[in-house]
Amino acid sequence: MRANQAVARAELPGKVYPLNLANQLGVAPDEINEYLIKKTGDPVQKDEILAENKPLIKWFKTKVLSPVTGVVESVSTITGQVLLREPPRVLELLGYVDGLIVEVIPQQGVVVETECSLVQGIFGIGGETWGEIVIAVTAPDEILLPRHFTGAMKGKVVVGGSFISSDGLARAKDVGVAGLVIGGIHDKDLRALLGYDLGVAITGTEQVGFTLILTEGFGTIPMADKTFTLLSAHVGQLASISGATQIRAGVIRPEVIIPKRITAAHSPATVLQREGIRIGDQVRIIRDPLFGKIGEVASLPSDLQKIPTESEVRVMEVCFADGSRVMIPRTNIELIEGC
């Protein structure tokens, strides 16, 4: 199954248009059936004759034309009204990712399984989309500037470095990129892009012209080396991305999914799950005052330690690139997996 393939389809009823036929023809409501050209259930085209009277003098003839294309849903001899309904609107659910359908959920959709590379962001806006990966910068700490965008990036998922300004976001929209993956932005630039202040609720329904994913957070924050390396290794491949984010119960993270090509003869391999964090693992701090900083696990003390809130929690020692070390509660970090 391909990302742009429909996996489910529903028909939403079309709009209903009431038409007071009795008034327009100048007849009693219980007489309108005598003048109808179209009966209940008949299809009708816009400007096609619905009904007409039969005067003795043809100059006084009145024709009532259909204002829409659709069907005659009902005729009331009590009110003298005819209800016309537009054709149903077809709603399709697309597969979102390339993969194999392993389960069909009746009246809902399907479960798609795929062997892939996965990047989860900190925050995002915009819905599900897909496109080929393009790297617009040369390093994860490079700022993504308006001049980096070219016409060839239309419909692509563009990967930047540490930051993009409001001018860069405007340029991305003008070019028509499908998605943008970046280390960070300023909150004022996000507000300018949306046109309003974003609340705490779930994101993902915004209509800004593309899907935006922040891998690190707000501000100028270099993209994690592993994240940048992973995305760079898949240049030219199709990626499915979603900016949906929810930070309350039932956490949802924005994501970049890069599927491998799967055939029926080659089902996804079973992936062994990691068993916790190990010394030497790369982690990101996800709480102030060190939010967004990346370092390596230096030690994992087994005893509980008291933190400034006077709670006793499990901690880890994290070593940063400048050689500094700090004790961090284990709940305040996330593991950076990948190549």
Short mmCIF file of C-alpha atoms in Angstrom, two decimals:
data_model
loop_
_atom_site.label_atom_id
_atom_site.label_comp_id
_atom_site.label_asym_id
_atom_site.label_seq_id
_atom_site.Cartn_x
_atom_site.Cartn_y
_atom_site.Cartn_z
CA MET A 1 0.00 0.00 0.00
CA ARG A 2 1.22 3.53 -0.82
CA ALA A 3 0.89 6.67 1.30
CA ASN A 4 -1.40 8.37 -1.23
CA GLN A 5 -3.66 5.34 -1.66
CA ALA A 6 -7.21 5.52 -0.27
CA VAL A 7 -7.84 2.85 2.37
CA ALA A 8 -11.38 3.92 3.34
CA ARG A 9 -14.10 6.00 1.79
CA ALA A 10 -17.31 7.57 3.08
CA GLU A 11 -20.02 9.67 1.48
CA LEU A 12 -21.19 12.68 3.44
CA PRO A 13 -24.74 13.84 2.60
CA GLY A 14 -24.88 16.90 0.37
CA LYS A 15 -26.48 20.21 1.31
CA VAL A 16 -30.27 20.52 1.26
CA TYR A 17 -31.91 23.39 -0.64
CA PRO A 18 -35.58 24.16 0.14
CA LEU A 19 -37.62 25.63 -2.72
CA ASN A 20 -41.11 27.08 -2.17
CA LEU A 21 -42.67 25.83 -5.36
CA ALA A 22 -46.26 26.78 -4.48
CA ASN A 23 -45.34 30.46 -4.08
CA GLN A 24 -43.33 30.60 -7.28
CA LEU A 25 -46.08 28.96 -9.32
CA GLY A 26 -48.89 30.81 -7.55
CA VAL A 27 -50.81 27.62 -6.72
CA ALA A 28 -52.09 25.92 -3.57
CA PRO A 29 -49.59 23.59 -1.80
CA ASP A 30 -51.74 20.52 -2.40
CA GLU A 31 -51.71 21.19 -6.16
CA ILE A 32 -47.95 21.26 -6.80
CA ASN A 33 -47.73 17.59 -7.87
CA GLU A 34 -49.76 18.49 -10.96
CA TYR A 35 -47.05 20.91 -12.11
CA LEU A 36 -43.91 18.92 -11.29
CA ILE A 37 -41.66 17.82 -14.15
CA LYS A 38 -39.30 16.07 -11.73
CA LYS A 39 -40.62 13.66 -9.13
CA THR A 40 -39.21 12.53 -5.77
CA GLY A 41 -35.92 10.67 -6.30
CA ASP A 42 -35.30 12.05 -9.80
CA PRO A 43 -31.86 13.51 -10.59
CA VAL A 44 -31.81 17.12 -11.65
CA GLN A 45 -29.21 19.44 -13.17
CA LYS A 46 -28.70 23.08 -12.30
CA ASP A 47 -31.06 25.33 -14.32
CA GLU A 48 -33.11 22.32 -15.44
CA ILE A 49 -36.90 22.76 -15.29
CA LEU A 50 -38.36 21.41 -12.03
CA ALA A 51 -41.95 22.48 -12.56
CA GLU A 52 -44.08 24.67 -14.79
CA ASN A 53 -47.66 25.84 -14.86
CA LYS A 54 -50.08 25.42 -17.77
CA PRO A 55 -51.83 28.74 -18.42
CA LEU A 56 -54.34 29.30 -21.19
CA ILE A 57 -52.13 32.06 -22.56
CA LYS A 58 -48.54 30.89 -23.04
CA TRP A 59 -47.14 34.35 -22.23
CA PHE A 60 -48.17 33.79 -18.61
CA LYS A 61 -46.31 30.51 -18.40
CA THR A 62 -44.01 30.18 -15.35
CA LYS A 63 -41.05 27.83 -15.19
CA VAL A 64 -39.19 26.99 -11.98
CA LEU A 65 -35.54 26.06 -12.54
CA SER A 66 -33.38 24.03 -10.20
CA PRO A 67 -30.80 26.21 -8.39
CA VAL A 68 -28.44 23.24 -7.89
CA THR A 69 -27.42 19.89 -9.33
CA GLY A 70 -28.63 16.97 -7.24
CA VAL A 71 -31.78 14.95 -6.61
CA VAL A 72 -35.35 15.76 -5.63
CA GLU A 73 -35.41 14.52 -2.04
CA SER A 74 -38.99 15.27 -1.04
CA VAL A 75 -42.15 17.10 -2.08
CA SER A 76 -44.56 18.46 0.54
CA THR A 77 -48.19 19.10 -0.35
CA ILE A 78 -48.63 20.67 3.10
CA THR A 79 -46.08 23.47 2.78
CA GLY A 80 -45.72 23.51 -0.98
CA GLN A 81 -41.95 23.09 -0.67
CA VAL A 82 -39.58 20.88 -2.63
CA LEU A 83 -36.30 19.79 -1.01
CA LEU A 84 -33.31 19.36 -3.31
CA ARG A 85 -30.13 17.67 -2.10
CA GLU A 86 -26.71 18.18 -3.66
CA PRO A 87 -24.59 15.11 -4.55
CA PRO A 88 -22.80 13.51 -1.57
CA ARG A 89 -19.28 14.67 -0.74
CA VAL A 90 -16.81 11.80 -0.94
CA LEU A 91 -14.39 11.66 2.00
CA GLU A 92 -11.32 9.46 1.53
CA LEU A 93 -8.92 8.26 4.21
CA LEU A 94 -5.43 7.95 2.77
CA GLY A 95 -2.87 5.40 3.90
CA TYR A 96 -0.37 8.07 5.11
CA VAL A 97 2.61 5.65 5.03
CA ASP A 98 3.88 3.03 2.60
CA GLY A 99 3.49 -0.43 4.09
CA LEU A 100 1.35 -3.53 4.42
CA ILE A 101 -2.24 -3.59 5.65
CA VAL A 102 -2.27 -6.12 8.50
CA GLU A 103 -5.73 -5.46 9.91
CA VAL A 104 -9.02 -3.96 8.76
CA ILE A 105 -11.07 -2.15 11.42
CA PRO A 106 -14.70 -2.21 10.22
CA GLN A 107 -16.30 1.22 9.80
CA GLN A 108 -13.04 2.93 10.86
CA GLY A 109 -9.94 2.16 8.83
CA VAL A 110 -6.93 -0.12 8.71
CA VAL A 111 -3.73 -0.90 10.60
CA VAL A 112 -0.64 -0.39 8.43
CA GLU A 113 2.65 -2.03 9.31
CA THR A 114 5.93 -0.76 7.92
CA GLU A 115 9.64 -1.17 8.51
CA CYS A 116 10.95 2.36 8.81
CA SER A 117 13.21 4.98 10.31
CA LEU A 118 11.40 7.22 12.80
CA VAL A 119 12.12 10.71 14.10
CA GLN A 120 9.91 12.24 16.79
CA GLY A 121 9.85 15.98 17.31
CA ILE A 122 9.15 18.21 20.29
CA PHE A 123 6.38 20.29 18.70
CA GLY A 124 4.60 20.58 15.38
CA ILE A 125 1.67 22.03 13.48
CA GLY A 126 -0.14 20.85 10.37
CA GLY A 127 -1.63 17.51 9.41
CA GLU A 128 -0.44 14.35 7.69
CA THR A 129 1.47 14.76 4.45
CA TRP A 130 4.39 13.22 2.59
CA GLY A 131 7.18 14.06 0.19
CA GLU A 132 10.80 13.36 -0.70
CA ILE A 133 13.41 14.40 1.84
CA VAL A 134 15.65 17.32 0.86
CA ILE A 135 18.50 18.61 3.04
CA ALA A 136 18.74 22.39 2.69
CA VAL A 137 21.76 23.03 4.95
CA THR A 138 25.18 21.48 5.42
CA ALA A 139 25.26 21.16 9.22
CA PRO A 140 22.75 20.68 12.06
CA ASP A 141 23.72 24.04 13.62
CA GLU A 142 23.28 26.03 10.40
CA ILE A 143 20.39 28.51 10.21
CA LEU A 144 17.89 27.87 7.41
CA LEU A 145 17.65 31.09 5.40
CA PRO A 146 15.14 32.17 2.73
CA ARG A 147 17.84 31.84 0.05
CA HIS A 148 18.14 28.11 0.80
CA PHE A 149 14.68 27.48 -0.68
CA THR A 150 14.42 26.78 -4.41
CA GLY A 151 11.57 25.96 -6.76
CA ALA A 152 12.76 22.34 -6.86
CA MET A 153 11.66 21.95 -3.23
CA LYS A 154 7.97 22.22 -4.07
CA GLY A 155 6.12 19.24 -2.58
CA LYS A 156 9.24 18.08 -0.69
CA VAL A 157 10.02 17.61 3.01
CA VAL A 158 12.78 20.13 3.65
CA VAL A 159 15.23 19.55 6.51
CA GLY A 160 16.97 22.56 8.04
CA GLY A 161 19.39 23.09 10.90
CA SER A 162 19.10 25.08 14.11
CA PHE A 163 16.60 27.83 13.29
CA ILE A 164 14.31 29.44 10.73
CA SER A 165 12.95 32.99 10.87
CA SER A 166 9.53 34.32 9.87
CA ASP A 167 11.00 35.34 6.50
CA GLY A 168 12.16 31.76 5.97
CA LEU A 169 8.73 30.39 6.88
CA ALA A 170 7.11 32.79 4.41
CA ARG A 171 9.54 31.69 1.70
CA ALA A 172 8.80 28.01 2.43
CA LYS A 173 5.10 28.72 2.00
CA ASP A 174 5.69 30.58 -1.28
CA VAL A 175 7.79 27.71 -2.66
CA GLY A 176 5.09 25.20 -1.70
CA VAL A 177 7.06 22.74 0.42
CA ALA A 178 5.08 19.81 1.82
CA GLY A 179 6.84 19.87 5.17
CA LEU A 180 9.61 21.54 7.12
CA VAL A 181 11.77 19.85 9.78
CA ILE A 182 13.88 22.24 11.83
CA GLY A 183 15.65 22.44 15.19
CA GLY A 184 13.74 25.45 16.51
CA ILE A 185 11.90 28.70 15.85
CA HIS A 186 10.86 31.72 17.91
CA ASP A 187 7.36 31.64 19.36
CA LYS A 188 6.64 35.09 17.86
CA ASP A 189 7.39 33.70 14.40
CA LEU A 190 4.98 30.82 15.01
CA ARG A 191 2.33 33.34 16.05
CA ALA A 192 2.95 35.33 12.87
CA LEU A 193 2.67 32.17 10.75
CA LEU A 194 -0.61 31.09 12.34
CA GLY A 195 -2.11 34.54 12.78
CA TYR A 196 -3.15 33.76 16.36
CA ASP A 197 -1.82 32.46 19.68
CA LEU A 198 -1.77 28.69 19.85
CA GLY A 199 -3.52 27.14 22.86
CA VAL A 200 -2.57 24.08 24.87
CA ALA A 201 -4.91 21.72 23.04
CA ILE A 202 -3.86 19.23 20.37
CA THR A 203 -2.36 20.62 17.17
CA GLY A 204 -2.44 19.12 13.69
CA THR A 205 -5.43 20.81 12.06
CA GLU A 206 -3.70 24.11 11.23
CA GLN A 207 -3.83 25.28 7.61
CA VAL A 208 -0.59 27.19 6.98
CA GLY A 209 0.39 25.63 3.65
CA PHE A 210 2.82 23.04 5.01
CA THR A 211 3.51 20.85 8.04
CA LEU A 212 6.12 22.15 10.50
CA ILE A 213 8.06 19.95 12.94
CA LEU A 214 10.49 21.23 15.59
CA THR A 215 12.94 18.54 16.65
CA GLU A 216 14.46 20.43 19.59
CA GLY A 217 12.15 23.23 20.79
CA PHE A 218 11.72 27.01 20.73
CA GLY A 219 14.74 29.18 20.12
CA THR A 220 17.92 28.66 18.13
CA ILE A 221 18.80 25.05 18.96
CA PRO A 222 21.03 22.89 16.73
CA MET A 223 19.33 19.74 15.53
CA ALA A 224 20.66 16.63 17.26
CA ASP A 225 23.54 15.11 15.29
CA LYS A 226 21.88 11.69 15.19
CA THR A 227 18.65 13.20 13.89
CA PHE A 228 20.41 15.21 11.19
CA THR A 229 22.57 12.23 10.20
CA LEU A 230 19.56 9.94 10.00
CA LEU A 231 17.58 12.33 7.82
CA SER A 232 20.62 13.02 5.62
CA ALA A 233 21.02 9.29 5.03
CA HIS A 234 17.53 9.17 3.49
CA VAL A 235 17.75 12.08 1.04
CA GLY A 236 15.48 11.45 -1.93
CA GLN A 237 13.32 8.91 -0.10
CA LEU A 238 9.64 9.38 0.60
CA ALA A 239 8.86 10.49 4.15
CA SER A 240 5.45 10.69 5.80
CA ILE A 241 5.17 13.45 8.39
CA SER A 242 2.58 14.72 10.85
CA GLY A 243 2.71 17.82 13.05
CA ALA A 244 0.02 16.62 15.47
CA THR A 245 1.15 17.38 19.04
CA GLN A 246 -0.54 16.86 22.39
CA ILE A 247 1.29 17.45 25.67
CA ARG A 248 -1.47 16.45 28.06
CA ALA A 249 -2.73 12.94 28.85
CA GLY A 250 -2.39 10.69 25.82
CA VAL A 251 0.79 12.39 24.60
CA ILE A 252 1.12 12.71 20.82
CA ARG A 253 4.46 13.65 19.27
CA PRO A 254 5.05 15.06 15.78
CA GLU A 255 6.76 12.48 13.63
CA VAL A 256 8.78 11.81 10.50
CA ILE A 257 8.35 8.26 9.18
CA ILE A 258 10.68 7.05 6.42
CA PRO A 259 9.41 3.64 5.25
CA LYS A 260 11.56 1.04 3.58
CA ARG A 261 10.07 -0.48 0.47
CA ILE A 262 8.01 -3.48 1.57
CA THR A 263 6.62 -6.22 -0.66
CA ALA A 264 4.24 -9.04 0.17
CA ALA A 265 7.17 -11.45 -0.02
CA HIS A 266 9.17 -9.38 2.46
CA SER A 267 7.27 -8.58 5.62
CA PRO A 268 8.69 -6.18 8.21
CA ALA A 269 11.39 -7.65 10.39
CA THR A 270 10.87 -8.07 14.10
CA VAL A 271 12.72 -5.31 15.94
CA LEU A 272 14.21 -6.08 19.32
CA GLN A 273 13.20 -3.57 21.98
CA ARG A 274 15.85 -1.78 24.00
CA GLU A 275 15.99 -2.52 27.70
CA GLY A 276 16.40 0.91 29.27
CA ILE A 277 19.10 3.57 29.06
CA ARG A 278 22.78 2.67 29.13
CA ILE A 279 25.98 4.56 29.87
CA GLY A 280 27.18 6.26 26.69
CA ASP A 281 23.67 6.77 25.28
CA GLN A 282 22.90 10.18 23.83
CA VAL A 283 20.04 11.98 25.57
CA ARG A 284 18.20 15.29 25.33
CA ILE A 285 17.11 17.34 28.36
CA ILE A 286 13.38 18.12 28.14
CA ARG A 287 12.95 20.36 31.19
CA ASP A 288 14.21 23.82 32.13
CA PRO A 289 16.74 25.22 32.82
CA LEU A 290 18.67 22.96 30.41
CA PHE A 291 15.82 22.32 27.97
CA GLY A 292 17.06 21.14 24.58
CA LYS A 293 20.67 20.43 25.60
CA ILE A 294 22.13 17.16 24.36
CA GLY A 295 24.71 15.07 26.16
CA GLU A 296 25.82 11.54 26.97
CA VAL A 297 24.92 9.40 29.95
CA ALA A 298 28.01 9.30 32.19
CA SER A 299 26.62 7.30 35.10
CA LEU A 300 23.38 5.79 36.38
CA PRO A 301 23.33 5.91 40.21
CA SER A 302 21.11 3.19 41.61
CA ASP A 303 20.15 5.04 44.81
CA LEU A 304 17.41 7.64 44.96
CA GLN A 305 18.67 11.21 45.28
CA LYS A 306 16.98 14.31 46.67
CA ILE A 307 16.36 17.11 44.17
CA PRO A 308 15.58 20.83 44.88
CA THR A 309 11.86 20.05 45.23
CA GLU A 310 12.90 17.71 48.10
CA SER A 311 11.52 14.71 46.24
CA GLU A 312 13.70 11.62 46.09
CA VAL A 313 13.98 10.35 42.52
CA ARG A 314 16.19 8.29 40.27
CA VAL A 315 18.76 10.43 38.48
CA MET A 316 21.48 10.11 35.88
CA GLU A 317 24.71 11.99 35.33
CA VAL A 318 24.85 13.65 31.92
CA CYS A 319 28.09 14.86 30.35
CA PHE A 320 27.89 17.69 27.80
CA ALA A 321 30.21 18.47 24.89
CA ASP A 322 32.05 21.17 26.89
CA GLY A 323 32.98 18.61 29.55
CA SER A 324 30.50 19.85 32.16
CA ARG A 325 28.41 17.32 34.05
CA VAL A 326 25.05 17.57 35.77
CA MET A 327 22.68 15.28 37.64
CA ILE A 328 19.26 15.13 35.96
CA PRO A 329 16.09 13.29 37.05
CA ARG A 330 15.56 10.42 34.64
CA THR A 331 12.04 11.64 33.88
CA ASN A 332 13.52 14.89 32.53
CA ILE A 333 15.39 13.33 29.64
CA GLU A 334 14.58 11.48 26.46
CA LEU A 335 16.77 8.97 24.70
CA ILE A 336 18.02 9.83 21.22
CA GLU A 337 18.07 6.57 19.31
CA GLY A 338 19.23 5.94 15.78
CA CYS A 339 22.39 5.51 13.82
#
